[in-house]
Structure formats: C-alpha cells, structure tokens
mmCIF file of C-alpha atoms in Angstrom:
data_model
loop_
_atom_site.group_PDB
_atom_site.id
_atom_site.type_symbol
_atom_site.label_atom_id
_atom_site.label_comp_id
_atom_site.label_asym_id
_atom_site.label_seq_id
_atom_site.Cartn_x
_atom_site.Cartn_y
_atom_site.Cartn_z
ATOM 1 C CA UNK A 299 -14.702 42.750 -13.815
ATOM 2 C CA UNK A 300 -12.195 41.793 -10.840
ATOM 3 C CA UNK A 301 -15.614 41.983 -8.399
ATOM 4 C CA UNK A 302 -17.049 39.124 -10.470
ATOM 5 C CA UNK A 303 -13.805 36.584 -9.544
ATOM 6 C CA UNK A 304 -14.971 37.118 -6.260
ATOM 7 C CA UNK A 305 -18.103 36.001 -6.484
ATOM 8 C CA UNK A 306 -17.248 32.812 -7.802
ATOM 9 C CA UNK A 307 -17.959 30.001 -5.403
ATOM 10 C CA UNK A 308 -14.688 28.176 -3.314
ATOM 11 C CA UNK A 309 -14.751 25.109 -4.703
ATOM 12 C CA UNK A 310 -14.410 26.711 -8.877
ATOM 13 C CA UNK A 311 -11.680 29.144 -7.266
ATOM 14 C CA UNK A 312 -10.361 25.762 -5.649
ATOM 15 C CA UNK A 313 -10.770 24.456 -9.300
ATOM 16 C CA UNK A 314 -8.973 26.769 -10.964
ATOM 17 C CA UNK A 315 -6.389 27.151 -9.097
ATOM 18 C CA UNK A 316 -5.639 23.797 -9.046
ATOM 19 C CA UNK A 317 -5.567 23.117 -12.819
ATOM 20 C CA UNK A 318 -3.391 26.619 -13.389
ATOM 21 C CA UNK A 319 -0.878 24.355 -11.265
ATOM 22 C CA UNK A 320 -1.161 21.454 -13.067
ATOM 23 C CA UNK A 321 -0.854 23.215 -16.350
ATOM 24 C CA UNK A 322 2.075 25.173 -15.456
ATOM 25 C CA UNK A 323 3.538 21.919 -14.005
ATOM 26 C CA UNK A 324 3.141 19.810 -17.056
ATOM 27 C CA UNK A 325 4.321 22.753 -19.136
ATOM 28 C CA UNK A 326 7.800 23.256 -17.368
ATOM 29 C CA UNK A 327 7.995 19.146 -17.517
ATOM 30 C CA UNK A 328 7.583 19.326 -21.292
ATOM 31 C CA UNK A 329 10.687 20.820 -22.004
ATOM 32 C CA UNK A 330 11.964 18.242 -21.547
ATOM 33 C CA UNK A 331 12.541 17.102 -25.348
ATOM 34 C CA UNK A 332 14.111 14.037 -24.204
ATOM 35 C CA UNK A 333 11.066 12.594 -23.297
ATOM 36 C CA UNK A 334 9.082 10.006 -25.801
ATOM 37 C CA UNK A 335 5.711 8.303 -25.507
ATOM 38 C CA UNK A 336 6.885 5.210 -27.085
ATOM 39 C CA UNK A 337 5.558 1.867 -27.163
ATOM 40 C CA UNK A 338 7.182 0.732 -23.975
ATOM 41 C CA UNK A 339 5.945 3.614 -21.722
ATOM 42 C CA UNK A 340 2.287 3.462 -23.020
ATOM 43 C CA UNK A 341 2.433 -1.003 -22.317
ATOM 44 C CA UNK A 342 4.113 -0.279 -18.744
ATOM 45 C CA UNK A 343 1.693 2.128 -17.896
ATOM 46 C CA UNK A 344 -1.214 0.145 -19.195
ATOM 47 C CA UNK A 345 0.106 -2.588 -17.073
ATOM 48 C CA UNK A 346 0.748 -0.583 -13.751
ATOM 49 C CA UNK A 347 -2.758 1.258 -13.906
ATOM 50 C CA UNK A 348 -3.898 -2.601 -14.596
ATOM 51 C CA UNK A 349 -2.710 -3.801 -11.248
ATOM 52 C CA UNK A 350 -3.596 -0.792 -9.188
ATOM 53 C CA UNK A 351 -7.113 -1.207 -10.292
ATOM 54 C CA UNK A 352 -6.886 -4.767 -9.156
ATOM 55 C CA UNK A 353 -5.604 -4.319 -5.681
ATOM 56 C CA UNK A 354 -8.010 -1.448 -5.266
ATOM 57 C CA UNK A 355 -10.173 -4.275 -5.210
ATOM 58 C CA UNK A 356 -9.112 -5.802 -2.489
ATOM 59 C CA UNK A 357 -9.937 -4.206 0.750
ATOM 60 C CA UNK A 358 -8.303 -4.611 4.069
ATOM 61 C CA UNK A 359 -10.480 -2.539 5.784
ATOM 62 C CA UNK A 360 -13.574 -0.265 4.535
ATOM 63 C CA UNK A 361 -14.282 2.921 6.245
ATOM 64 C CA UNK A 362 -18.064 3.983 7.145
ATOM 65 C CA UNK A 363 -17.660 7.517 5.788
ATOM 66 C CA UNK A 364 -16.017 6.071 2.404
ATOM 67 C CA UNK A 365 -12.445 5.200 1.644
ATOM 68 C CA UNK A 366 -10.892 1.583 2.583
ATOM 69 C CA UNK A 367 -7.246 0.400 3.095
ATOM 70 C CA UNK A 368 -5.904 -1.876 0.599
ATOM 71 C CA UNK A 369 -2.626 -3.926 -0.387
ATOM 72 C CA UNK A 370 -0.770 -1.042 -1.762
ATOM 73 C CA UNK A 371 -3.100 -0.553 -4.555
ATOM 74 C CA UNK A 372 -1.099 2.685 -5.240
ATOM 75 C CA UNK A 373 2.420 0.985 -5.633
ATOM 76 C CA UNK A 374 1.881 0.208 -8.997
ATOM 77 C CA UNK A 375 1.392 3.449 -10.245
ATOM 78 C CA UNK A 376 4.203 4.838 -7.467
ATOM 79 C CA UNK A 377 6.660 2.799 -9.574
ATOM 80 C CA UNK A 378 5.620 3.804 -12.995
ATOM 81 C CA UNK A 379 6.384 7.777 -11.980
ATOM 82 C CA UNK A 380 9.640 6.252 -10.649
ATOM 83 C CA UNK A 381 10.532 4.467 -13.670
ATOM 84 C CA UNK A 382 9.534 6.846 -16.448
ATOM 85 C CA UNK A 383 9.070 10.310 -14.143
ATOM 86 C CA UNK A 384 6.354 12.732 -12.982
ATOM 87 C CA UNK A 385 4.824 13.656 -16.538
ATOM 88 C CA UNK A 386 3.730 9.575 -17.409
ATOM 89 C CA UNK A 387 3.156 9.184 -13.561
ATOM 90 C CA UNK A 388 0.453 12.142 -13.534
ATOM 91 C CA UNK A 389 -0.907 10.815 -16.837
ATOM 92 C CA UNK A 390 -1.428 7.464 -15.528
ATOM 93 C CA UNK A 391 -2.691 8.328 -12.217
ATOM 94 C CA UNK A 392 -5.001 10.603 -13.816
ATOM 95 C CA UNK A 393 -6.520 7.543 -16.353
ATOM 96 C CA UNK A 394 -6.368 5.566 -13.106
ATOM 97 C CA UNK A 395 -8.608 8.112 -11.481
ATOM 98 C CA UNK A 396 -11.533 7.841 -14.805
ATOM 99 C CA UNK A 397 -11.378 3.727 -14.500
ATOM 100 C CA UNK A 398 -12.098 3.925 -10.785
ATOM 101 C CA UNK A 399 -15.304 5.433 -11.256
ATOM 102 C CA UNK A 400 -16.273 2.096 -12.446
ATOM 103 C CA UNK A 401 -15.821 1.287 -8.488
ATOM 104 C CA UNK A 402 -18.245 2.441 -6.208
ATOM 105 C CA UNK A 403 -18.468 5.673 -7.922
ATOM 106 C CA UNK A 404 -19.840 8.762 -5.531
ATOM 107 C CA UNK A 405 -20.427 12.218 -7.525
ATOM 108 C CA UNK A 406 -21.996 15.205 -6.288
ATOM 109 C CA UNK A 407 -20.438 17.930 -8.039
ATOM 110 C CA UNK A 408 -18.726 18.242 -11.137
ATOM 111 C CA UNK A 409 -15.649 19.718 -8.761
ATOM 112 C CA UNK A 410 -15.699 17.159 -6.288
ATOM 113 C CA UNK A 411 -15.704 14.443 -9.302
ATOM 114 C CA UNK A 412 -12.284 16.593 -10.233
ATOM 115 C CA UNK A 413 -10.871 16.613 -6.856
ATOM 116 C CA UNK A 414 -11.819 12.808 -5.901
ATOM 117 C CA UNK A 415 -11.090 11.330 -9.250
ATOM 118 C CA UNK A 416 -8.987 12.697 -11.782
ATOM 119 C CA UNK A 417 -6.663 15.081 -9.890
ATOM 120 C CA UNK A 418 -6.594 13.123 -6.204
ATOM 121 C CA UNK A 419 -4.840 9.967 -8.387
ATOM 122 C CA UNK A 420 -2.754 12.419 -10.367
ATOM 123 C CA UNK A 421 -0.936 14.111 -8.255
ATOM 124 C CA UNK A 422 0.220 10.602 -7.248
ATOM 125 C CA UNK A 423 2.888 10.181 -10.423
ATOM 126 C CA UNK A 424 3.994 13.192 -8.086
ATOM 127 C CA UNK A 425 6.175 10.642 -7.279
ATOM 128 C CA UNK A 426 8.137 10.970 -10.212
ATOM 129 C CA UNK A 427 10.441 13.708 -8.925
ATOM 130 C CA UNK A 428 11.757 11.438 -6.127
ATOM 131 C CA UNK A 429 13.245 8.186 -8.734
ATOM 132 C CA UNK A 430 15.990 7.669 -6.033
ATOM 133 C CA UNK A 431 14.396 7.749 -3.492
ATOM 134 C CA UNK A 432 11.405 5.108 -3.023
ATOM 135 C CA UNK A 433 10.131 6.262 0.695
ATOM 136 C CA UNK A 434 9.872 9.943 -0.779
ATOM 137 C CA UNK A 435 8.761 8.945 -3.503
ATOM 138 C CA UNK A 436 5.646 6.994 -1.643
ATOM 139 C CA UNK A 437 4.793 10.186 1.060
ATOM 140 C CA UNK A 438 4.888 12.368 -1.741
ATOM 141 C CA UNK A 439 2.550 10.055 -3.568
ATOM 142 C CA UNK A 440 0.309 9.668 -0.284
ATOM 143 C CA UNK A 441 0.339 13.540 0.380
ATOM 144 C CA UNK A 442 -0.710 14.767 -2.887
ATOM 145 C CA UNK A 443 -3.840 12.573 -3.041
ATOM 146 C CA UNK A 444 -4.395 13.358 0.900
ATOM 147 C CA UNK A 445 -4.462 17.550 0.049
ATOM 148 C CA UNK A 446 -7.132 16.413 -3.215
ATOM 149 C CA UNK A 447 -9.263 14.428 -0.853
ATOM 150 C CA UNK A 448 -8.443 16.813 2.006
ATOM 151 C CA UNK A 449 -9.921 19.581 -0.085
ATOM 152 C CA UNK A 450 -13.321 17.606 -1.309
ATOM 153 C CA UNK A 451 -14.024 16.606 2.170
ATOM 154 C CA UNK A 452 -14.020 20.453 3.542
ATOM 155 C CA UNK A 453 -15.796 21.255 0.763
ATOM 156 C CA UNK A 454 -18.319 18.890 -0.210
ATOM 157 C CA UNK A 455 -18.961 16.344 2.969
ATOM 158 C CA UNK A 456 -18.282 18.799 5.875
ATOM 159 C CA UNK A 457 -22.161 18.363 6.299
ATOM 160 C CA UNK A 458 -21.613 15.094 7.648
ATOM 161 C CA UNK A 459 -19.446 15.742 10.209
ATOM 162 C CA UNK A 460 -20.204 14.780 14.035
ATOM 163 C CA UNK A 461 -22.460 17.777 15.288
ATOM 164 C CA UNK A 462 -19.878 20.398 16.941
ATOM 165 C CA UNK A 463 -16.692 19.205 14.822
ATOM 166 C CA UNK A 464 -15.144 21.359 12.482
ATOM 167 C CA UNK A 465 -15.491 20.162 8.306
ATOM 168 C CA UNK A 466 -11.668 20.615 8.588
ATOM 169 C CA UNK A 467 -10.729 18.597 11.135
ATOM 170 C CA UNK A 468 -13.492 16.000 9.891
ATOM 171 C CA UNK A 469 -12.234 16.078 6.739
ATOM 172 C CA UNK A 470 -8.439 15.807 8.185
ATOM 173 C CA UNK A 471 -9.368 12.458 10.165
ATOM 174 C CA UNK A 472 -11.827 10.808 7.228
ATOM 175 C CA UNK A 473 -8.845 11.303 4.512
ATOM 176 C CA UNK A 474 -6.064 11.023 7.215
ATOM 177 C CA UNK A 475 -6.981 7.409 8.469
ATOM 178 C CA UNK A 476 -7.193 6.006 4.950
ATOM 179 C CA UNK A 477 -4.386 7.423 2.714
ATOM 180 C CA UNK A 478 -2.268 7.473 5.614
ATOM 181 C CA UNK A 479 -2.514 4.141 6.559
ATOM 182 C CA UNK A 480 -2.103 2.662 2.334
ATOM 183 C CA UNK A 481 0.757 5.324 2.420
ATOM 184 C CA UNK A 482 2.017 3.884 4.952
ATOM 185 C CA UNK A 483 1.541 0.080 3.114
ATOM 186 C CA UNK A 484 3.436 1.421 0.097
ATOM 187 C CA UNK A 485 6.380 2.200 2.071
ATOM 188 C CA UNK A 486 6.628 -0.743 4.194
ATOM 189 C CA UNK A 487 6.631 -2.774 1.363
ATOM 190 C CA UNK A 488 8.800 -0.835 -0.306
ATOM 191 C CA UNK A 489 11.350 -1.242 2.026
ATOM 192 C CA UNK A 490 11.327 -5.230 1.802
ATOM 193 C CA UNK A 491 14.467 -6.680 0.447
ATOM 194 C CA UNK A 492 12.908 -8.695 -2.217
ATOM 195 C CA UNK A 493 10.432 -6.163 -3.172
ATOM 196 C CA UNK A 494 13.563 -3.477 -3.195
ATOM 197 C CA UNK A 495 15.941 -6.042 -5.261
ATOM 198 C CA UNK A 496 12.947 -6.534 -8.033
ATOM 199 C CA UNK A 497 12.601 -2.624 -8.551
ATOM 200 C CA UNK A 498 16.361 -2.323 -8.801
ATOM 201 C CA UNK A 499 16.508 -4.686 -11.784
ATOM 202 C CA UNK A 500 13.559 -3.860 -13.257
ATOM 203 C CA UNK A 501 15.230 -0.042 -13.601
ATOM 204 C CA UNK A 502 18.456 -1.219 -14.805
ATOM 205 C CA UNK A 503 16.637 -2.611 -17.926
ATOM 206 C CA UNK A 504 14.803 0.388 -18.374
ATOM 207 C CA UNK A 505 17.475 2.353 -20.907
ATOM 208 C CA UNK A 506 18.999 5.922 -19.491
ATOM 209 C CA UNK A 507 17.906 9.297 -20.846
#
C-alpha cells in the first residue's frame, strides 16, 4: 500500500501536505474557546477583503510572466489578522483568494488553482501571530504567499522558463520580483506615522480577549 503514496505525482504530495498543515494549524488555533465569529468580525472582514480586492485593481506595474505590483492591496487583509488573529486572517485571505478569480483568472490544474488562489492568500492572515508587531507581521504575510506561488511556479510554469535556467530559480525571480516588491509596499506604509497612529486607535476600540 505504502508503494502506491509514492507514485502519486509532486504536486498532490505537495497538496497534501500542505492542507495536513493547514488543518493541524487551524485545529491547535481552535482551542482557543475565547474566540467568537460575531457580527463585528464577519462586517470587518467583509470590509478588509472589500478593499484588498479594490487595490488589487490598481496596478503599479504588471509583470510579462503574470503578477503586478500594486498599492498594498494586501494591507487590508494584513490588518484584519492583526486585529482579530491568524484563524479570521486565514479565513479571509482564503475568501479573498475565490473573489480574485474574478480577476484575470489563470487555471491549469486543479493544484495550481489551490496553490495560486485559495492557499497563496491564506497563508497571508499568517500575519495574525505577529499583532505587535506590524513589519513582522507584513514579511510574514509576504513570505507565506511567496512559498504558495514559489511552489506553483516550480511546478506548473517551469516550462516557461528562459532555455538553460533552472524552474527553481525561474520560479524564485517571477514570484520574488512581485510579492517582494508589494511586501515591501505594505511595510513602508506601515511604518508612516499617520498610517501607524490610525491602526493604533482603530485597535484600542477593538475590545480585549
């Protein structure tokens, strides 16, 4: 039976692996009985998945092989796992991933819809276990989605890398330039005085656990 799990292709072991982690991880965050879905984490995350969706609409810059810089589309989100924490963050990032297929959506495999979609946005409310610290909070944020994307791009669109480069190191530079460069956005802003002042209040409305 064990020679059969070998046999599998990478990308369902990639899979599976994968959502084992996730399910472990939202099992060890849901004992946390604290923890309710009320009425004002379900509007605030409505809202903050709202205005990513937005400024993924504005691009700064669009890359040939796919992906494009924009105005810190992934803030929003950033600060919804800071506010309410990693569980709501992942939620949110992952309903952020479904709406974005109504943008420019690219599918070639059921796995690489998983990896690009769903789970790359995801692992964004990441960011969650970082609520004191904003920076953090954003690499964290901007690494998670980079190892989803990373991972989809050795997979799935190493064919169209430059003749004599490697799918990883393809991959690495395709998914590099443009999550680096909005993780980079989110953290700049981030550390603007106004922008910094705003958060601040906003989370001393928010009531304590």
């Amino acid at each position: 039976m064990f020679k059969k799990l070998f046999e599998l292709k990478p990308e369902v072991l990639v899979i599976l692996s994968l959502l084992v982690i996730i399910s472990v991880l939202i099992a060890y965050m849901g004992k946390n009985r604290k923890f309710k879905f009320d009425t004002r984490v379900i509007v605030y995350g409505s809202l903050c998945v709202s205005l990513s969706f937005i400024l993924s609409y504005i691009r700064l810059y669009r890359f040939p092989q796919g992906g494009s810089i924009t105005p810190a589309s992934m803030l929003p989100l950033i600060l919804y796992a800071v506010m309410f924490g990693p569980l709501p963050g992942i939620i949110a990032g992952f309903a952020f991933g479904m709406i974005k297929l109504m943008q420019d959506p690219y599918i070639i495999h059921w796995a690489q819809f998983l990896l690009d979609y769903p789970l790359a946005y995801g692992t964004v409310g990441l960011a969650g276990f970082y609520r004191k610290n904003l920076p953090i909070a954003c690499l964290t944020a901007g690494f998670g989605r980079f190892v989803m994307s990373f991972l989809s791009g050795i997979l799935f669109f190493g064919i169209y890398a430059p003749e004599g480069m490697s799918p990883w190191l393809y991959s690495l530079i395709a998914n590099g330039l443009g999550i680096g460069a909005n993780t980079v956005i989110c953290i700049v802003i981030v550390f603007l005085p106004q922008i910094r002042s705003a958060i601040n209040e906003i989370q001393r409305a928010l009531p304590t656990e």
